[in-house]
Coordinates of C-alpha atoms in Angstrom, one line a residue:
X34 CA 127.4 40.6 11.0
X35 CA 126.6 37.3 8.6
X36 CA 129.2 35.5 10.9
X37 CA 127.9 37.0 14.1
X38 CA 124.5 35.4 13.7
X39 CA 125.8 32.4 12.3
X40 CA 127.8 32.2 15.8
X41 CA 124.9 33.0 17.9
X42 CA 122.5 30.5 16.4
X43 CA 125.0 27.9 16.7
X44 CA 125.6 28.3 20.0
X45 CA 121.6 28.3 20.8
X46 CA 121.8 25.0 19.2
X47 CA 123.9 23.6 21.4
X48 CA 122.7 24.8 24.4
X49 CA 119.4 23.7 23.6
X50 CA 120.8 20.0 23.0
X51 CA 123.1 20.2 26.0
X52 CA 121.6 19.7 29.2
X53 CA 121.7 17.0 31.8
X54 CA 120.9 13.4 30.7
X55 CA 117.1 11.8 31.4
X56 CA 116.5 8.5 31.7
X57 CA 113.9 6.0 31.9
X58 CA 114.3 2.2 33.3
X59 CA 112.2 -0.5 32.0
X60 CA 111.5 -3.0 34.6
X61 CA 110.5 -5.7 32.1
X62 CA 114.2 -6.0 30.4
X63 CA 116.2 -4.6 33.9
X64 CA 117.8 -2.1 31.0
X65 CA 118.3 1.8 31.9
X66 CA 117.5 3.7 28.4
X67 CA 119.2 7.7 28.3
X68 CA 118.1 9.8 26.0
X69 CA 121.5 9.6 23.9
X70 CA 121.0 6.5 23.0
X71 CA 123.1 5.0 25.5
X72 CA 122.0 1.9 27.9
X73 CA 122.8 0.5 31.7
X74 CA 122.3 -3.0 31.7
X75 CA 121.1 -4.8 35.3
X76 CA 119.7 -7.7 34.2
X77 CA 122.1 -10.0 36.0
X78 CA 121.0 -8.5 39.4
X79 CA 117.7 -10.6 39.8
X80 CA 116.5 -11.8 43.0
X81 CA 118.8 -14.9 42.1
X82 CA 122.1 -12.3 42.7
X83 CA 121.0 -9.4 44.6
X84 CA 123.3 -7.1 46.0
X85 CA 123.8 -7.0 49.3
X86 CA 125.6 -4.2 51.3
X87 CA 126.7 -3.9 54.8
X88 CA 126.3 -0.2 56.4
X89 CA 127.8 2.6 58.2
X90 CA 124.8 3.3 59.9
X91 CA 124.0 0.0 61.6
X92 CA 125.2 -3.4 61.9
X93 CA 122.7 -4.8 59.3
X94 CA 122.7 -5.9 55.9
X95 CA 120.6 -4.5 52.8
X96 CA 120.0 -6.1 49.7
X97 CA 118.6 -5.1 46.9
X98 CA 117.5 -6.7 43.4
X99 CA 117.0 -3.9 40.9
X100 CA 115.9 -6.6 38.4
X101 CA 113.0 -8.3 39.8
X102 CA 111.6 -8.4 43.4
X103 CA 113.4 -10.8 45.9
X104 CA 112.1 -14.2 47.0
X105 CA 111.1 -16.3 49.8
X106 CA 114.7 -16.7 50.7
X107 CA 114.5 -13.0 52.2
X108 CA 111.0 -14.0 54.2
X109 CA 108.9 -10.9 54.6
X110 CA 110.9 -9.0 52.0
X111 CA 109.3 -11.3 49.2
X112 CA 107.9 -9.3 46.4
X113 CA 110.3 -5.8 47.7
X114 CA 113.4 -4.6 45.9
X115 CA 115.4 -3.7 49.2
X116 CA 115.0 -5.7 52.3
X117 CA 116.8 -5.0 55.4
X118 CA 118.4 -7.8 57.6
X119 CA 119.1 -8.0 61.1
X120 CA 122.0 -10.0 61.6
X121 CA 121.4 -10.5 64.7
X122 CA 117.7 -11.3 64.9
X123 CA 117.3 -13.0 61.9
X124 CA 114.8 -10.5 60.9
X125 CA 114.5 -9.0 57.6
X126 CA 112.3 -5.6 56.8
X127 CA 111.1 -4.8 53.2
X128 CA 112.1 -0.8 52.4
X129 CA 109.9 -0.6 49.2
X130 CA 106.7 -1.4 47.4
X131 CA 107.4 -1.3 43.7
X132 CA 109.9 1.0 41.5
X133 CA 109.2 4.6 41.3
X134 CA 111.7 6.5 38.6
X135 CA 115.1 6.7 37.0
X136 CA 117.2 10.0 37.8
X137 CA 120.6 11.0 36.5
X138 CA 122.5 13.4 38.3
X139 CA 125.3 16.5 37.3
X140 CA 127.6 14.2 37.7
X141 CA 126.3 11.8 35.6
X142 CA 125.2 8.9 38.2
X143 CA 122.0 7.3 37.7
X144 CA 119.9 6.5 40.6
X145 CA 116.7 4.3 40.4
X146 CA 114.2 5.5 42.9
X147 CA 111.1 3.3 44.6
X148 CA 107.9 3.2 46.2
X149 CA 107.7 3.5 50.3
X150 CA 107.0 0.8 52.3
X151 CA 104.7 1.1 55.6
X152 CA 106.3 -1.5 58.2
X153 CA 104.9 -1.9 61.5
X154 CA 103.6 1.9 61.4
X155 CA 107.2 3.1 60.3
X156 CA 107.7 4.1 56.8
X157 CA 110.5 3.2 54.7
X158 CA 112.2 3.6 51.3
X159 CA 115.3 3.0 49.4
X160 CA 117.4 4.3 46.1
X161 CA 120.2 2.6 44.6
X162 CA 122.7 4.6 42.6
X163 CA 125.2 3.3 39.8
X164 CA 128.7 4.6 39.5
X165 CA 130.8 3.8 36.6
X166 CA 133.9 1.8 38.0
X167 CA 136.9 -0.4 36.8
X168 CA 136.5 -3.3 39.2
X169 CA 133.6 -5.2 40.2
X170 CA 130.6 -3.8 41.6
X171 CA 130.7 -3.0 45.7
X172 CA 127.6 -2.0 47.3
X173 CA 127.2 0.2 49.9
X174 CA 124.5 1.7 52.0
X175 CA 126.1 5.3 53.1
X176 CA 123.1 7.0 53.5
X177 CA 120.3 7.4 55.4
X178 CA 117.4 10.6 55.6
X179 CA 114.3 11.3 57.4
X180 CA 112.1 13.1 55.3
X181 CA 108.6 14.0 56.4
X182 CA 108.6 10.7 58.7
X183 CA 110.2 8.7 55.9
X184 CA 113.2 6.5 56.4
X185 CA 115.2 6.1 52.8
X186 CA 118.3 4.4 52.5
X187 CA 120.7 4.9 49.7
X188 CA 122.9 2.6 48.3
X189 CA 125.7 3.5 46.1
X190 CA 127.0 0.6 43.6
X191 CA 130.3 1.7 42.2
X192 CA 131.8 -0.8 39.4
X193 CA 131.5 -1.5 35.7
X194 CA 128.0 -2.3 36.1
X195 CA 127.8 1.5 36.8
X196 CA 129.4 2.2 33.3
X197 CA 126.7 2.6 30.5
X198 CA 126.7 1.2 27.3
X199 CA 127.4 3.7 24.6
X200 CA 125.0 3.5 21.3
X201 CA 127.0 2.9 18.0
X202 CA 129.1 5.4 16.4
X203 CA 127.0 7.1 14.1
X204 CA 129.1 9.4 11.0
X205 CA 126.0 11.6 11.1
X206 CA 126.1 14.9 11.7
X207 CA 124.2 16.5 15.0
X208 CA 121.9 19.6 14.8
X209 CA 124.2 22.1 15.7
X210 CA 126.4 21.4 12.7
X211 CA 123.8 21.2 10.2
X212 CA 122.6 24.3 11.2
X213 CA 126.6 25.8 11.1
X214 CA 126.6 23.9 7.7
X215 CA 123.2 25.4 6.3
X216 CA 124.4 29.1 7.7
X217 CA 127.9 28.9 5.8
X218 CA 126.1 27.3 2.2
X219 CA 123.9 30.1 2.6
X220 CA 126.2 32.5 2.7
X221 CA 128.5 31.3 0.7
X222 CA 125.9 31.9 -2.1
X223 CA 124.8 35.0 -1.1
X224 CA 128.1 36.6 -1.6
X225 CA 128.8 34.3 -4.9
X226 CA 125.3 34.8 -6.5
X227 CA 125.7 38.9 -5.8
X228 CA 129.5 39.3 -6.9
X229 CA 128.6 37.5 -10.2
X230 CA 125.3 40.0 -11.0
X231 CA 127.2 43.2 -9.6
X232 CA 130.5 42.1 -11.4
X233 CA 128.7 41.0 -14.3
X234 CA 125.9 43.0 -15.0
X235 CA 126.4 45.9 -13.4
X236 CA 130.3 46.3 -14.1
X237 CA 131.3 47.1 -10.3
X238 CA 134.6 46.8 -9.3
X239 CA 136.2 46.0 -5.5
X240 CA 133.6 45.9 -2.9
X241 CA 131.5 47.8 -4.8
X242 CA 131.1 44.2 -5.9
X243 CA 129.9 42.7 -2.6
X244 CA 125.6 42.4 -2.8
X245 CA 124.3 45.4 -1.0
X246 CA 127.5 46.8 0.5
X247 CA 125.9 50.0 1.0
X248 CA 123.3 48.6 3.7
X249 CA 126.6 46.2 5.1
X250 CA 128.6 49.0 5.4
X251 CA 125.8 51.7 7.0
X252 CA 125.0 48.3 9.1
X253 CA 126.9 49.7 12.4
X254 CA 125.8 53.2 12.4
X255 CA 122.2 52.2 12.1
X256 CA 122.6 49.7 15.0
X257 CA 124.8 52.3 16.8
X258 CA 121.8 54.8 16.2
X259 CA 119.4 52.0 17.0
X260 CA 120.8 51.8 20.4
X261 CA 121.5 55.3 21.5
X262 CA 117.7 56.1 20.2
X263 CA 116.6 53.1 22.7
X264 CA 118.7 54.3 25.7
X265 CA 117.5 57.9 25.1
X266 CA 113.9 56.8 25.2
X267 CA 114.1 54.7 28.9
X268 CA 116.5 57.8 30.5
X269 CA 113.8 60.2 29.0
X270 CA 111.2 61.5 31.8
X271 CA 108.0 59.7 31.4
X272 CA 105.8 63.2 31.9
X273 CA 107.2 66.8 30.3
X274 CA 107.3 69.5 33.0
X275 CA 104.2 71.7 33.2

């Protein structure tokens, strides 16, 4: 019983630490911060080294600075994250208006979200997700949705730029094995702390040793009890025949 509740509460604990990863990116230092401790650096992605991505879609480019807004070199995308350039035209489009938030996926991929852009009565956005890869990072816009009149194009960045930094090792222990720690101390003296009085001062023998073996052993008849009183009382009729 001891070791069944010991298992259960452990397993609470874990589930309750478990759970997908949040984030939060702060656009002074271009650093993504995860609640483990762990870090994605884009600092080296200012407006000076943007990326920029051809697409599927269309025969344009995107770039996008996730560290900084771009500058006058991108013309009416200055002070945008994601601008949109017609290769053709010359023209370039600003998608967004300012960062919005960080997400991180169940796969693990982070995605940094922004604000829409109105452009010539068409609204636009853009999100840029991070993939952990081994080679250098390769941008590309694969993506594009109409939601509720908005046009948001998603760029996927794949490479070790994707790969966040992990925080130092820490020897530590987490809360799920303190908790398996305290359980076992705990009953660890239970049983020593009742063998020595039973043994000692009362002179029992075998389990008659063991603190309050009589309740342990009557333990599974009362719960067996327990149960077949609480199944007789939802089968029972609620009202007694007249």
């Amino acid at each position: 019983m001891i070791l069944t509740v010991a298992y259960l509460i452990t397993c609470w604990t874990y589930l309750a630490s478990a759970g997908p990863l949040a984030c939060e990116y702060d656009t002074s230092t271009c650093i993504v911060k995860y609640d483990d401790g762990s870090t994605l650096d884009l600092s080296q992605r200012t407006t000076a080294s943007p990326y920029i991505s051809g697409s599927s879609l269309d025969e344009r480019e995107y770039i996008y600075a996730p560290c900084g807004t771009l500058s006058s070199e991108y013309e009416d995308c200055v002070g945008s994250n994601s601008c949109q350039d017609d290769i053709y035209s010359g023209l370039h489009k600003p998608l967004t208006s300012g960062y919005y938030r960080c997400l991180v996926d169940s796969a693990g991929l982070t995605t940094l979200e922004y604000k829409p852009k109105i452009v010539e009565m068409v609204t636009f956005n853009f999100k840029g997700t991070f993939e952990c890869g081994t080679t250098s990072d390769m941008p590309f816009v694969y993506e594009r949705t109409n939601v509720n009149g908005v046009y948001t194009y998603h760029m996927n960045i794949e490479g070790t730029t994707g790969c966040p930094i992990e925080p130092p090792s820490s020897s530590g222990m987490n809360l799920a094995q303190i908790v398996l720690l305290l359980i076992v101390i705990g009953v660890t003296l239970y049983l020593l702390c009742g063998v020595v009085y039973t043994a000692g001062y009362k002179g029992a023998r075998g389990l008659e040793a063991l603190p309050n073996i009589e309740f342990w052993l009557a333990l599974p008849g009362l719960c067996t009890d327990g149960a077949r009183f609480a199944l007789g009382a939802c089968s029972r009729d609620k009202y007694e025949p007249v």
